Coordinates of C-alpha atoms in Angstrom, one line a residue:
X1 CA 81.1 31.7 -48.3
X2 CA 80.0 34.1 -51.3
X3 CA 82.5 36.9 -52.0
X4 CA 82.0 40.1 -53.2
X5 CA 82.8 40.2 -56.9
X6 CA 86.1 41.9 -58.1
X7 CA 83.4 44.0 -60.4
X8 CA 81.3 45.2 -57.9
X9 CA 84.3 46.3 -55.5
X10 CA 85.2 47.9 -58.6
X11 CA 82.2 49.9 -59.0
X12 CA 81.9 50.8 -55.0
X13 CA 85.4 52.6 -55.1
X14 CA 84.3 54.6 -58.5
X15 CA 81.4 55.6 -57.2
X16 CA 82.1 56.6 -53.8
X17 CA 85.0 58.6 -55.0
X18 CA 82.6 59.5 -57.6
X19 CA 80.5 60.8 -54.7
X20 CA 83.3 62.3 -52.9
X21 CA 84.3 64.8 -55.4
X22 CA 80.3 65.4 -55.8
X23 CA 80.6 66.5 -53.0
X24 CA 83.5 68.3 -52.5
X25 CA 84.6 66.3 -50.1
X26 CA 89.1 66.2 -49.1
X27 CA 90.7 63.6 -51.3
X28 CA 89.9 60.3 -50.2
X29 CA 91.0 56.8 -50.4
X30 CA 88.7 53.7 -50.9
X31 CA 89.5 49.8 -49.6
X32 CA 87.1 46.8 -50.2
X33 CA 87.9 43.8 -48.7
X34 CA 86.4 39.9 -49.1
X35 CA 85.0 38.2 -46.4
X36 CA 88.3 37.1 -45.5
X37 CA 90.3 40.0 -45.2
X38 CA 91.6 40.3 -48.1
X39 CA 92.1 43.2 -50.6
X40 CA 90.3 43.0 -53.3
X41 CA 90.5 47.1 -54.2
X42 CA 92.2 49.9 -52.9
X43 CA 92.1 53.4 -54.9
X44 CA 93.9 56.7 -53.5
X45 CA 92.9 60.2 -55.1
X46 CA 95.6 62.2 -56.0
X47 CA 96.5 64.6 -53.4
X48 CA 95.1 62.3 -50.6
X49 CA 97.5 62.1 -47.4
X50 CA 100.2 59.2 -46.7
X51 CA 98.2 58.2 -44.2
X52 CA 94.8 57.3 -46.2
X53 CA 95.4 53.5 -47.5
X54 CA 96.3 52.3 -43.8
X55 CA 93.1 54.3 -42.5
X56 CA 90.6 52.9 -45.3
X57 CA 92.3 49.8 -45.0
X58 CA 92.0 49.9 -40.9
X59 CA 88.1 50.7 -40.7
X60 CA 87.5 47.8 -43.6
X61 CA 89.3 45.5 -41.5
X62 CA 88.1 45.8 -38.4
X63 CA 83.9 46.0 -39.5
X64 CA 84.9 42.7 -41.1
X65 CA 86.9 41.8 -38.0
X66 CA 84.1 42.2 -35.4
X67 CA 81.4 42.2 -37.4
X68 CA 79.2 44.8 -37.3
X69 CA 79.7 48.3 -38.7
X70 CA 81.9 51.8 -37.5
X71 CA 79.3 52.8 -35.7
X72 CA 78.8 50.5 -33.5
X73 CA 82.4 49.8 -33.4
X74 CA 82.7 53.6 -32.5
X75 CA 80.2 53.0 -29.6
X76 CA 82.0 49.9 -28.4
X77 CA 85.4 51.2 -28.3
X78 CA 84.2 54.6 -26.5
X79 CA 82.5 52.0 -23.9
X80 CA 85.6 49.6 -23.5
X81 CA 88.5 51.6 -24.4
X82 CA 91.4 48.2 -22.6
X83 CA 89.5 45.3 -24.6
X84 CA 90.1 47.7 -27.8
X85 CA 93.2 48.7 -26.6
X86 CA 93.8 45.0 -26.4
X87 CA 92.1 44.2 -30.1
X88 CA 94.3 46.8 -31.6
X89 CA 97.7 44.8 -29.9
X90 CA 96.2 41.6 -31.1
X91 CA 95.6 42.9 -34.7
X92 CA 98.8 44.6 -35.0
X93 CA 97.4 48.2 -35.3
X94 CA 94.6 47.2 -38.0
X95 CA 91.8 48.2 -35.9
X96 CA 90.3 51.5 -36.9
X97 CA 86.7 51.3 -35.3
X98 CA 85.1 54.5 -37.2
X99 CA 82.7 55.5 -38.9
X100 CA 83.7 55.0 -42.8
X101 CA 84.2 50.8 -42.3
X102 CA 81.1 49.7 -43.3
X103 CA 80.3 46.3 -44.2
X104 CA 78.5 44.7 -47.4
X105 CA 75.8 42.8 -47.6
X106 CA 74.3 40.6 -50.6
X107 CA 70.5 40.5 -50.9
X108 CA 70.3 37.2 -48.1
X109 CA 71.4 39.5 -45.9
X110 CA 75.3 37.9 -45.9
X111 CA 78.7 39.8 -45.2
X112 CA 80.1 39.6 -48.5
X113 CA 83.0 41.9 -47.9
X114 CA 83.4 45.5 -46.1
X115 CA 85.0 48.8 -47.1
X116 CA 86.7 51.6 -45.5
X117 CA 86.9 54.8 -46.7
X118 CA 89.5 57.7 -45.0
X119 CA 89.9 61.7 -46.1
X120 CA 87.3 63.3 -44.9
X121 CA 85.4 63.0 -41.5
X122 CA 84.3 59.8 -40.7
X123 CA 80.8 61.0 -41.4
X124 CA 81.2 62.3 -44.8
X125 CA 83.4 58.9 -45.4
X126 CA 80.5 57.0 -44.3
X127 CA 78.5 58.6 -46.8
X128 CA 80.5 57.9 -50.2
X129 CA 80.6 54.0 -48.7
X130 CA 77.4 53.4 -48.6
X131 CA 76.5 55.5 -51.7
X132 CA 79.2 52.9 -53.2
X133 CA 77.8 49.7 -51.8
X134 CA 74.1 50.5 -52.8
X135 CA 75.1 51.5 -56.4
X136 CA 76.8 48.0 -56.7
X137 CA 73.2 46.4 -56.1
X138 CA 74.5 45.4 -52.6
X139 CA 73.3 46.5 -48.9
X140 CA 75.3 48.3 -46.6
X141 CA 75.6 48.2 -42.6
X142 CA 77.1 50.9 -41.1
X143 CA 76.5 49.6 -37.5
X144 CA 73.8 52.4 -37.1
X145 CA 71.4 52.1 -34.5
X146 CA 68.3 53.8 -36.0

């Protein structure tokens, strides 16, 4: 299985914090993850909230988990809130299925890793992961339908 590079997870967090602060977005925290679950990067703006790493790491986790994006992971777990309930118990609490988990794709079309961002909305978290993942040559899938 490839893996996403610890260079490119590099330049995904710098960017989409980058992209953040562009924007004038809260302080937010950035997680990127290998195609096994594992951290590869995690970087917390100053002034961010406790919560942020666990949140960023959550929504990375679970895209990577179920395999498909926030989205759709928000449109599952609003559909079937016991088998989430159920996911959440079996992944002791690391399911965050939001928008803002968003999985990376290589050019073959191959989960290569995920991130998660948390800080802002979900939304506006979305945004600065996929502006991340495409400015690291890579694809993203947020799980959107359109």
């Amino acid at each position: 299985m490839d893996s996403i590079s610890l260079a490119q997870a590099d330049v995904i967090a710098d960017q989409a914090l980058q992209k953040g602060r562009e924007l004038k977005f809260a302080p937010l925290t950035v997680a990127v993850l290998d195609p096994g679950g594992q951290l590869k990067v995690l970087k917390r703006e100053d002034k961010a909230s406790l919560l942020r790493p666990e949140i960023a790491l959550g929504k990375a986790w679970a895209v990577l988990g179920m395999g498909f994006g926030g989205r759709e992971l928000a449109r599952r777990a609003e559909q079937m809130p016991i088998f989430f309930t159920a996911l959440n118990a079996m992944s002791a609490g690391r399911m965050v299925p939001l928008p803002g988990g968003v999985l990376i794709r290589d050019a073959d079309g191959q989960v290569i890793g995920s991130v998660g961002i948390s800080g802002d909305t979900s939304d506006n978290d979305e945004i600065c992961a996929v502006f991340g993942i495409e400015a690291a040559g890579l694809s993203p899938d947020t799980g959107r339908k359109d």
